[in-house]
CSV table of C-alpha atoms and ligand atoms in Angstrom, one decimal:
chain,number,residue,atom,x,y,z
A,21,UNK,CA,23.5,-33.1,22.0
A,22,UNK,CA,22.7,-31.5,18.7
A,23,UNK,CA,22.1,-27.3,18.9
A,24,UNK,CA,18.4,-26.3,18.7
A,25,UNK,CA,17.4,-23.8,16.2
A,26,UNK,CA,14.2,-22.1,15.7
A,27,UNK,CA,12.6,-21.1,12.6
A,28,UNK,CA,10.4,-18.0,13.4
A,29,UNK,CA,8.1,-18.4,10.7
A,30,UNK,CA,7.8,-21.2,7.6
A,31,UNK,CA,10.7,-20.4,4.7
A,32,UNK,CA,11.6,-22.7,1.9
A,33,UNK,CA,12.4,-26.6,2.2
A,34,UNK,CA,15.9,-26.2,1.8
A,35,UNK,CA,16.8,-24.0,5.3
A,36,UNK,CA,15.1,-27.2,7.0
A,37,UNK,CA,16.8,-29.8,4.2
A,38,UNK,CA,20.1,-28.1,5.3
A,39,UNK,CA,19.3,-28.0,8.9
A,40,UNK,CA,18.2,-31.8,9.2
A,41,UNK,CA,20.8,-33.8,10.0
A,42,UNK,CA,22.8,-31.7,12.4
A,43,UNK,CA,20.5,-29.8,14.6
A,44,UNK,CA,17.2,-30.0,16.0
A,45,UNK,CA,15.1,-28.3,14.1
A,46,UNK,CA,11.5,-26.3,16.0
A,47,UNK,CA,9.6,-24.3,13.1
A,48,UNK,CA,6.8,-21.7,14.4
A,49,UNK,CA,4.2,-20.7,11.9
A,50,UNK,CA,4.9,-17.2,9.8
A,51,UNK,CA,3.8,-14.2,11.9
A,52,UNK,CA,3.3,-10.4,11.8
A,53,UNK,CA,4.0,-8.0,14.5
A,54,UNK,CA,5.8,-10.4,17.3
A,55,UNK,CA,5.8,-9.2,21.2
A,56,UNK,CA,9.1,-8.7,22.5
A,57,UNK,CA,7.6,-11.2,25.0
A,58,UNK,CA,6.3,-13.6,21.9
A,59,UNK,CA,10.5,-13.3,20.5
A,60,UNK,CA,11.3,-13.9,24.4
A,61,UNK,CA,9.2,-16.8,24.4
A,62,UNK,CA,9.6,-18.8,20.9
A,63,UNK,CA,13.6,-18.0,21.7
A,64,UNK,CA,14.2,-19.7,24.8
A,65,UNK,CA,15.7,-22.8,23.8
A,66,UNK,CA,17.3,-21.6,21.2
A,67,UNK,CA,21.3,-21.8,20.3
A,68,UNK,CA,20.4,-20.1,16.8
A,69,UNK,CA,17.6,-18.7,14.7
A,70,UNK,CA,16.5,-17.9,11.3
A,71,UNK,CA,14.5,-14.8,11.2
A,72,UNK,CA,11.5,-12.8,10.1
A,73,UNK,CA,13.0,-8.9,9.3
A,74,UNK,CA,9.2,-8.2,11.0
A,75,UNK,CA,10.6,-10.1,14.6
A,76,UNK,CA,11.6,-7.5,16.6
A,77,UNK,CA,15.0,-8.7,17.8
A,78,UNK,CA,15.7,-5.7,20.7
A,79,UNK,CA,18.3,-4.9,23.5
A,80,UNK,CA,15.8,-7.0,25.8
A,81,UNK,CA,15.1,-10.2,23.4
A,82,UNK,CA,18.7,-10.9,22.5
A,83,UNK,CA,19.6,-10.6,26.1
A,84,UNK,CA,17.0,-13.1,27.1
A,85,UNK,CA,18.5,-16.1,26.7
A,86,UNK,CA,22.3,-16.4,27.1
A,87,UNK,CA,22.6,-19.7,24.7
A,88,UNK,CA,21.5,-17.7,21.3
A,89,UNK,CA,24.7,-17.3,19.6
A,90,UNK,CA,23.5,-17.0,15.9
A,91,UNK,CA,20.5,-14.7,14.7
A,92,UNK,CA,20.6,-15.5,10.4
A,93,UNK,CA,17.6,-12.7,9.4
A,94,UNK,CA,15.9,-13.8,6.0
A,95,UNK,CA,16.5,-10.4,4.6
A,96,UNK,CA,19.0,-8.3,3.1
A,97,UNK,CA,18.3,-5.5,5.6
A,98,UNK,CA,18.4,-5.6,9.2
A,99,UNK,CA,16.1,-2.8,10.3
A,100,UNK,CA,15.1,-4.9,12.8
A,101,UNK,CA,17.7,-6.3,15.1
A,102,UNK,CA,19.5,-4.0,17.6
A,103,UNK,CA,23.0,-4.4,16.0
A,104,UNK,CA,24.8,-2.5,18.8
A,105,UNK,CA,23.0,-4.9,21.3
A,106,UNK,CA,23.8,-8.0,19.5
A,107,UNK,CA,27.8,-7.1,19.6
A,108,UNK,CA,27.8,-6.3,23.2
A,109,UNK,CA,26.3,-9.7,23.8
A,110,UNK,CA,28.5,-11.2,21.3
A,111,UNK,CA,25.4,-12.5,19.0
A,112,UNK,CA,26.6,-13.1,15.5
A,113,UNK,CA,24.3,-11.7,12.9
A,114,UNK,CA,23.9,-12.7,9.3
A,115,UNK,CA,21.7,-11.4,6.5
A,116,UNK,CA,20.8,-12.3,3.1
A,117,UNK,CA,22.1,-9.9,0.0
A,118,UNK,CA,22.4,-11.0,-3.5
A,119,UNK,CA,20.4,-13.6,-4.0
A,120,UNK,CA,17.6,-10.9,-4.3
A,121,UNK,CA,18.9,-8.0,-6.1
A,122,UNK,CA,17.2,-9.2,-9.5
A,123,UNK,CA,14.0,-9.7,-7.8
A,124,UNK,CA,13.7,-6.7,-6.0
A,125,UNK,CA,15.3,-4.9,-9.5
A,126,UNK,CA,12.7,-6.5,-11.5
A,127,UNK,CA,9.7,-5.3,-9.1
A,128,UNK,CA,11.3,-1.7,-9.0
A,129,UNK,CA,10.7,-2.0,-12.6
A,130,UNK,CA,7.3,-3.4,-12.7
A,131,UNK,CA,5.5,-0.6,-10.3
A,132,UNK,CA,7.5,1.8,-12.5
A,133,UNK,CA,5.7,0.3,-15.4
A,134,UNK,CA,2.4,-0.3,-13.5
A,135,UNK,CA,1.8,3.3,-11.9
A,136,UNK,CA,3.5,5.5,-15.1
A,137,UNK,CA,1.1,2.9,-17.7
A,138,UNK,CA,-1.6,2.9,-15.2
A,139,UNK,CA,-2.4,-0.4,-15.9
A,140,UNK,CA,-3.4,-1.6,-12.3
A,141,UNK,CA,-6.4,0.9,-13.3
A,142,UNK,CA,-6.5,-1.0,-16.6
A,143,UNK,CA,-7.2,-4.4,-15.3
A,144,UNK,CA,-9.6,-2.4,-13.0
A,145,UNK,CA,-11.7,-1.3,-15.9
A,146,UNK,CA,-11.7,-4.4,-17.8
A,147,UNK,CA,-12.9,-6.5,-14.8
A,148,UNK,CA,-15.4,-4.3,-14.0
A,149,UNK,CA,-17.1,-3.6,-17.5
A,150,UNK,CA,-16.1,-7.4,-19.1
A,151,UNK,CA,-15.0,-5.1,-22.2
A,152,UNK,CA,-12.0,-3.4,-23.5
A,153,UNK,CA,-13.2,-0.2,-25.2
A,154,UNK,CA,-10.3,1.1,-27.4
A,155,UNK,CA,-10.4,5.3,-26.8
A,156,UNK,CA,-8.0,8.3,-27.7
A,157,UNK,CA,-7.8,9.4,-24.5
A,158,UNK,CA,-8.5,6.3,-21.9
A,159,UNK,CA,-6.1,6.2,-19.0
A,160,UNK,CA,-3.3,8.1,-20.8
A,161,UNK,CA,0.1,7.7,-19.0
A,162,UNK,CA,3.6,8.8,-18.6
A,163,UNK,CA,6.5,7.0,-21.1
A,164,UNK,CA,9.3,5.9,-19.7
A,165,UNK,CA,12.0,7.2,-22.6
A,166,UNK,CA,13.7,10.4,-21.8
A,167,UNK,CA,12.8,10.2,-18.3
A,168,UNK,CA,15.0,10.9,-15.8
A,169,UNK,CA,15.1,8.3,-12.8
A,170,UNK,CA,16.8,9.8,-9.1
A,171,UNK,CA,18.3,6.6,-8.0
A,172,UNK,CA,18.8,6.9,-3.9
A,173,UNK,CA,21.2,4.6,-3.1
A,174,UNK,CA,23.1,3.0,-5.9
A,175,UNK,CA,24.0,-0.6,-3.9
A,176,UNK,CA,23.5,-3.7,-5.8
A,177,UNK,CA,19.5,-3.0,-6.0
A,178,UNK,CA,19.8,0.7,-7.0
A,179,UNK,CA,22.4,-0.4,-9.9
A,180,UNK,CA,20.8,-3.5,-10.8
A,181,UNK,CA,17.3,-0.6,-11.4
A,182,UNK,CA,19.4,1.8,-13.2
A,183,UNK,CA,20.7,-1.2,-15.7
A,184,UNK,CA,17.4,-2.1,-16.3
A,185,UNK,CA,16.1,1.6,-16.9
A,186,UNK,CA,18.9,2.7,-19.1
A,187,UNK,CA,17.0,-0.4,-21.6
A,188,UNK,CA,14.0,1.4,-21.3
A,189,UNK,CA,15.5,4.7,-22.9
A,190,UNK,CA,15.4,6.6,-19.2
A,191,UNK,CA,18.4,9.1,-18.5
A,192,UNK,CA,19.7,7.8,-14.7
A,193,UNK,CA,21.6,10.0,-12.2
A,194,UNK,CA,22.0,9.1,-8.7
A,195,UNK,CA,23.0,10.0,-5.0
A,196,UNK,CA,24.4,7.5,-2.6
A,197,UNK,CA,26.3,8.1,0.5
A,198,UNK,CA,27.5,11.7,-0.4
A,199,UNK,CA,28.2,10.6,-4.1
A,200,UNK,CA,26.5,11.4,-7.1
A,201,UNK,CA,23.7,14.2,-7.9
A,202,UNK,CA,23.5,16.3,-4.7
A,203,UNK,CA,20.0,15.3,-2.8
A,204,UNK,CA,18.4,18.4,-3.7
A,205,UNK,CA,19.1,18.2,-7.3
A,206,UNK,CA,18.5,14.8,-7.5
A,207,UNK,CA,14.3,15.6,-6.1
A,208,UNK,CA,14.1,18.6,-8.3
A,209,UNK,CA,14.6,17.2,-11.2
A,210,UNK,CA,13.8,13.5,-11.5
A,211,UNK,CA,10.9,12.4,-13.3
A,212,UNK,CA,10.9,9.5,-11.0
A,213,UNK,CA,12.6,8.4,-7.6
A,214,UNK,CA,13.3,5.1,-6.7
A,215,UNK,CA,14.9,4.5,-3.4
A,216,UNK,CA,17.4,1.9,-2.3
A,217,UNK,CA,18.9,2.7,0.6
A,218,UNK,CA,18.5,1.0,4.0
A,219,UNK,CA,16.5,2.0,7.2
A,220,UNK,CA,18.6,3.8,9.8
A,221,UNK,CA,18.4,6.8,12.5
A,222,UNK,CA,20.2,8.4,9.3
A,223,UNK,CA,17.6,8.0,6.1
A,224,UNK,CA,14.2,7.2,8.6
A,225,UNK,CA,11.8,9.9,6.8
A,226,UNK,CA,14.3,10.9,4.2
A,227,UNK,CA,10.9,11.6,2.1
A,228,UNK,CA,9.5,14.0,4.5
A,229,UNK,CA,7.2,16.6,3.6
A,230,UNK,CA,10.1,19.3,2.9
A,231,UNK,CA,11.8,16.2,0.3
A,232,UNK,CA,8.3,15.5,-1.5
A,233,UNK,CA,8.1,19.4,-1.8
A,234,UNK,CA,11.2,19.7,-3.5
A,235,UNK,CA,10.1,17.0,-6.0
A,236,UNK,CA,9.8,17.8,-9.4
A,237,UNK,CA,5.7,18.5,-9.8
A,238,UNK,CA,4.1,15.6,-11.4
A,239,UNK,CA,7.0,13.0,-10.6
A,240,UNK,CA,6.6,9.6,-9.2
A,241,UNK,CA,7.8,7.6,-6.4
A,242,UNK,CA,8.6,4.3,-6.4
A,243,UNK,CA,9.2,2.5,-2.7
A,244,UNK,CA,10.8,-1.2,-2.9
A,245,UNK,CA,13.5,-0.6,-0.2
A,246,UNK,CA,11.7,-0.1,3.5
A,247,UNK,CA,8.4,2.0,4.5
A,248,UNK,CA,9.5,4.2,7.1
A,249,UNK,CA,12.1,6.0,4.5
A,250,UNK,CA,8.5,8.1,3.5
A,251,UNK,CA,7.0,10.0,5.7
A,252,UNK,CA,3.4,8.8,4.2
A,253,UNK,CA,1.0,11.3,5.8
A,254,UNK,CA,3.1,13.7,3.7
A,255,UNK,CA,3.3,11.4,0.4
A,256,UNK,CA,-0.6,11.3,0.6
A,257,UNK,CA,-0.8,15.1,1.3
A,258,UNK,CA,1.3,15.3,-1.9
A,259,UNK,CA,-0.6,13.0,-3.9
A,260,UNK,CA,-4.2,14.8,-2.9
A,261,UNK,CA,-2.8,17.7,-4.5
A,262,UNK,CA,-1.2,16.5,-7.1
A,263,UNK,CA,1.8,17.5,-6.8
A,264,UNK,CA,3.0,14.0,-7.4
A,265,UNK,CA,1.4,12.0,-10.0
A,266,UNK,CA,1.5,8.8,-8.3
A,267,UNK,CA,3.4,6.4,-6.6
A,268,UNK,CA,4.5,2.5,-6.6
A,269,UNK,CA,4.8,1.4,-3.2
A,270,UNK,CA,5.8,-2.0,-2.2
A,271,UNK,CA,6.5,-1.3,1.6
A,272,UNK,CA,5.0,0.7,4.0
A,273,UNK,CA,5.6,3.3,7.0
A,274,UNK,CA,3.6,1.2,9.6
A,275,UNK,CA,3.7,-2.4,8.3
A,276,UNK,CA,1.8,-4.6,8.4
A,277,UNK,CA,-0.9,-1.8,8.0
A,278,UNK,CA,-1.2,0.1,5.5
A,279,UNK,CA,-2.6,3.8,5.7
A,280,UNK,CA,-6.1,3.6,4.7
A,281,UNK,CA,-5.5,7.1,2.5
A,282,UNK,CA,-2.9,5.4,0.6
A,283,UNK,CA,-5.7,2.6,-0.4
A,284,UNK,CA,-8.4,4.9,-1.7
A,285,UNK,CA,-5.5,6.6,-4.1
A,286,UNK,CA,-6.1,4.9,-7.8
A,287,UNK,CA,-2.9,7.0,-8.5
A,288,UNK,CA,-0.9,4.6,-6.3
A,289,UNK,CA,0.1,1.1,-7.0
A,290,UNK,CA,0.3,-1.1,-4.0
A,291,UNK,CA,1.7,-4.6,-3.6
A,292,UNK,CA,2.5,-6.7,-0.2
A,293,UNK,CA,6.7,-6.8,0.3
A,294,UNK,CA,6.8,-8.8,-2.4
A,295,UNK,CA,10.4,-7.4,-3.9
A,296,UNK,CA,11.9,-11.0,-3.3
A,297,UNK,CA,9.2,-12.8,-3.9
A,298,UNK,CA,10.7,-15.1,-6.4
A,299,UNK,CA,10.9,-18.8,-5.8
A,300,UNK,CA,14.9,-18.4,-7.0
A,301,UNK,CA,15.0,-15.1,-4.6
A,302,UNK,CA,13.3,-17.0,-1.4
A,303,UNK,CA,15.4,-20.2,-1.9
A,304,UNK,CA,18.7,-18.4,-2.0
A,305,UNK,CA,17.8,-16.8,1.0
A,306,UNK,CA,16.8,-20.1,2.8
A,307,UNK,CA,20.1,-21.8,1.6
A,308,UNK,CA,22.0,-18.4,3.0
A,309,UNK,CA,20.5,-18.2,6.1
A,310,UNK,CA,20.9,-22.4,6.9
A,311,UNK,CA,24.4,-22.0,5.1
A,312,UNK,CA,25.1,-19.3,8.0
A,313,UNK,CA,23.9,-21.4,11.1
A,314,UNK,CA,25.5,-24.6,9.7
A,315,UNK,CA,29.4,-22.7,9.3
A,316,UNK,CA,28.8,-21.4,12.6
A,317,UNK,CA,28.3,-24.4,14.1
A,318,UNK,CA,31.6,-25.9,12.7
A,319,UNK,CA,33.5,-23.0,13.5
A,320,UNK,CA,33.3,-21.3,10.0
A,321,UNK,CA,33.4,-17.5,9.9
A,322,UNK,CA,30.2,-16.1,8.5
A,323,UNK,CA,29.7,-15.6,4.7
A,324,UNK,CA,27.9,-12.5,5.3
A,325,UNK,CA,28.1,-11.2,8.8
A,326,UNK,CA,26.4,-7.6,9.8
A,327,UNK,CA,28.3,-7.9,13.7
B,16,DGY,C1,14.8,-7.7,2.5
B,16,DGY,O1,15.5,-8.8,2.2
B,16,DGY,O2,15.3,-6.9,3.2
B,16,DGY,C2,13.5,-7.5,1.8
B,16,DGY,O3,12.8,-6.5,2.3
B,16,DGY,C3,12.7,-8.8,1.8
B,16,DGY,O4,13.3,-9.7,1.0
């Protein structure tokens, strides 16, 4: 009998392609915000899984049904699956780095552009009038040259930013793991902070309201790593009184909702989790993910195991 696996949401042709001729393959529709009880459920069968970093994968869900052996989550971070749980059970999990760091550099870069050359507000304008009125002092902005970026964590993503930065003329300094620029330092003087470090008990709110006061006043924030790192009430609080002068946010505290303050703000660019939304990004993460669940099938140890 061939293993079942369950895809928990629809990814790229190749995870199935790769999938195909040794296993049977069930694919559920993409969803947000799974029950425990909807994981239980769409799991049941299952010998392996590729998964959505929004399925909560908990104590109770890996514990449900004693044939799971391999959880392969189609992300780089793993926020989401209780690690400690899956090693007691003896779950294998995989995840997905690499393949993304370009991607995920590259959009770092873009809401840096976007919120310091206001030009979300730009294309605002334009749509709104049908003209493009050349004026002296129309939505002036912030240059990037001679800024100084506060890298937090300086992983793949964090260095793949500050290669890209230094291009753009900005001075990079950063703190990772105890390394680098003390935290402190790092706040109070960056012109902009970027942060790529992943969520754990550790760095959950490591933008609290006592971080964004230490910020240099009229810095910017850029967010392409995981939401709850900010503590947003506190971001927006910041923003209001402009303390910051804006942020680029690509994920947020309470996903998939965003806070309705954070909307209203024309000072903050907003875009959907879309850091590895490339279709080079996406399909390396497909062929990762099926690469995992195939090698564990034939015995192979993982290529990039997180247990
Ligand atoms: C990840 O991989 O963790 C990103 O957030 C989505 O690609």
């Amino acid at each position: 009998m061939k293993p079942n696996i369950v895809l928990t949401a629809a990814f790229p042709a190749v995870a199935r392609d790769l999938l195909a001729n040794d296993f049977e393959v069930v694919e559920h529709p993409t969803e947000q915000s799974r029950s425990e009880e909807e994981m239980i459920t769409i799991l049941a069968d299952a010998d392996g899984a590729i998964t959505l970093l929004s399925d909560p994968l908990t104590r109770r869900v890996l514990s449900s049904n004693p044939n799971l052996a391999i959880v392969a989550n189609f992300a780089v971070g793993y926020n989401n699956v209780d690690i400690e749980a899956a090693r007691e059970i003896g779950i294998v999990v995989t995840n997905t780095p690499g393949v993304l760091t370009e991607a995920t550099a590259d959009l770092t870069m873009g809401l840096m552009l976007a919120v310091m050359r206001r030009i979300v507000e730009g294309d605002a304008e334009v749509r709104a009038t049908g003209r493009c009125e050349w004026e002296p002092l129309k939505l002036l902005g912030s240059s990037l040259q001679a800024k100084r970026l506060g890298i937090i964590g300086m992983g793949r993503i964090g260095s793949a930013v500050a290669a890209r930065s230094y291009v753009f003329g900005m001075e990079v300094v950063h703190h990772s793991r105890g390394r680098g620029m003390p935290l402190e330092e790092l706040l109070a003087t960056s012109d902009v902070v970027s942060l790529h470090v992943p969520l754990t008990a550790a760095t959950r709110h490591i933008i609290d309201r006592d971080a964004l006061a230490m910020m240099k006043k009229g810095s910017y924030l850029i967010n392409t790593s995981r939401g709850p790192l900010v503590d947003e009430a506190a971001l927006c609080d910041a923003l209001e009184a402009g303390h910051l002068r804006g942020a680029g946010l690509d994920v947020y505290e309470d996903e998939p909702a965003v806070n309705p303050r954070l909307l209203e703000r024309k000072d903050v660019v907003i875009v959907p989790h879309i850091g590895s939304a490339t279709e080079e990004a996406r399909n390396g993460m497909a062929r990762i993910a099926a690469t995992e669940i195939v090698r564990f099938f034939r015995k192979q140890p993982p290529l990039h195991a997180v247990t």
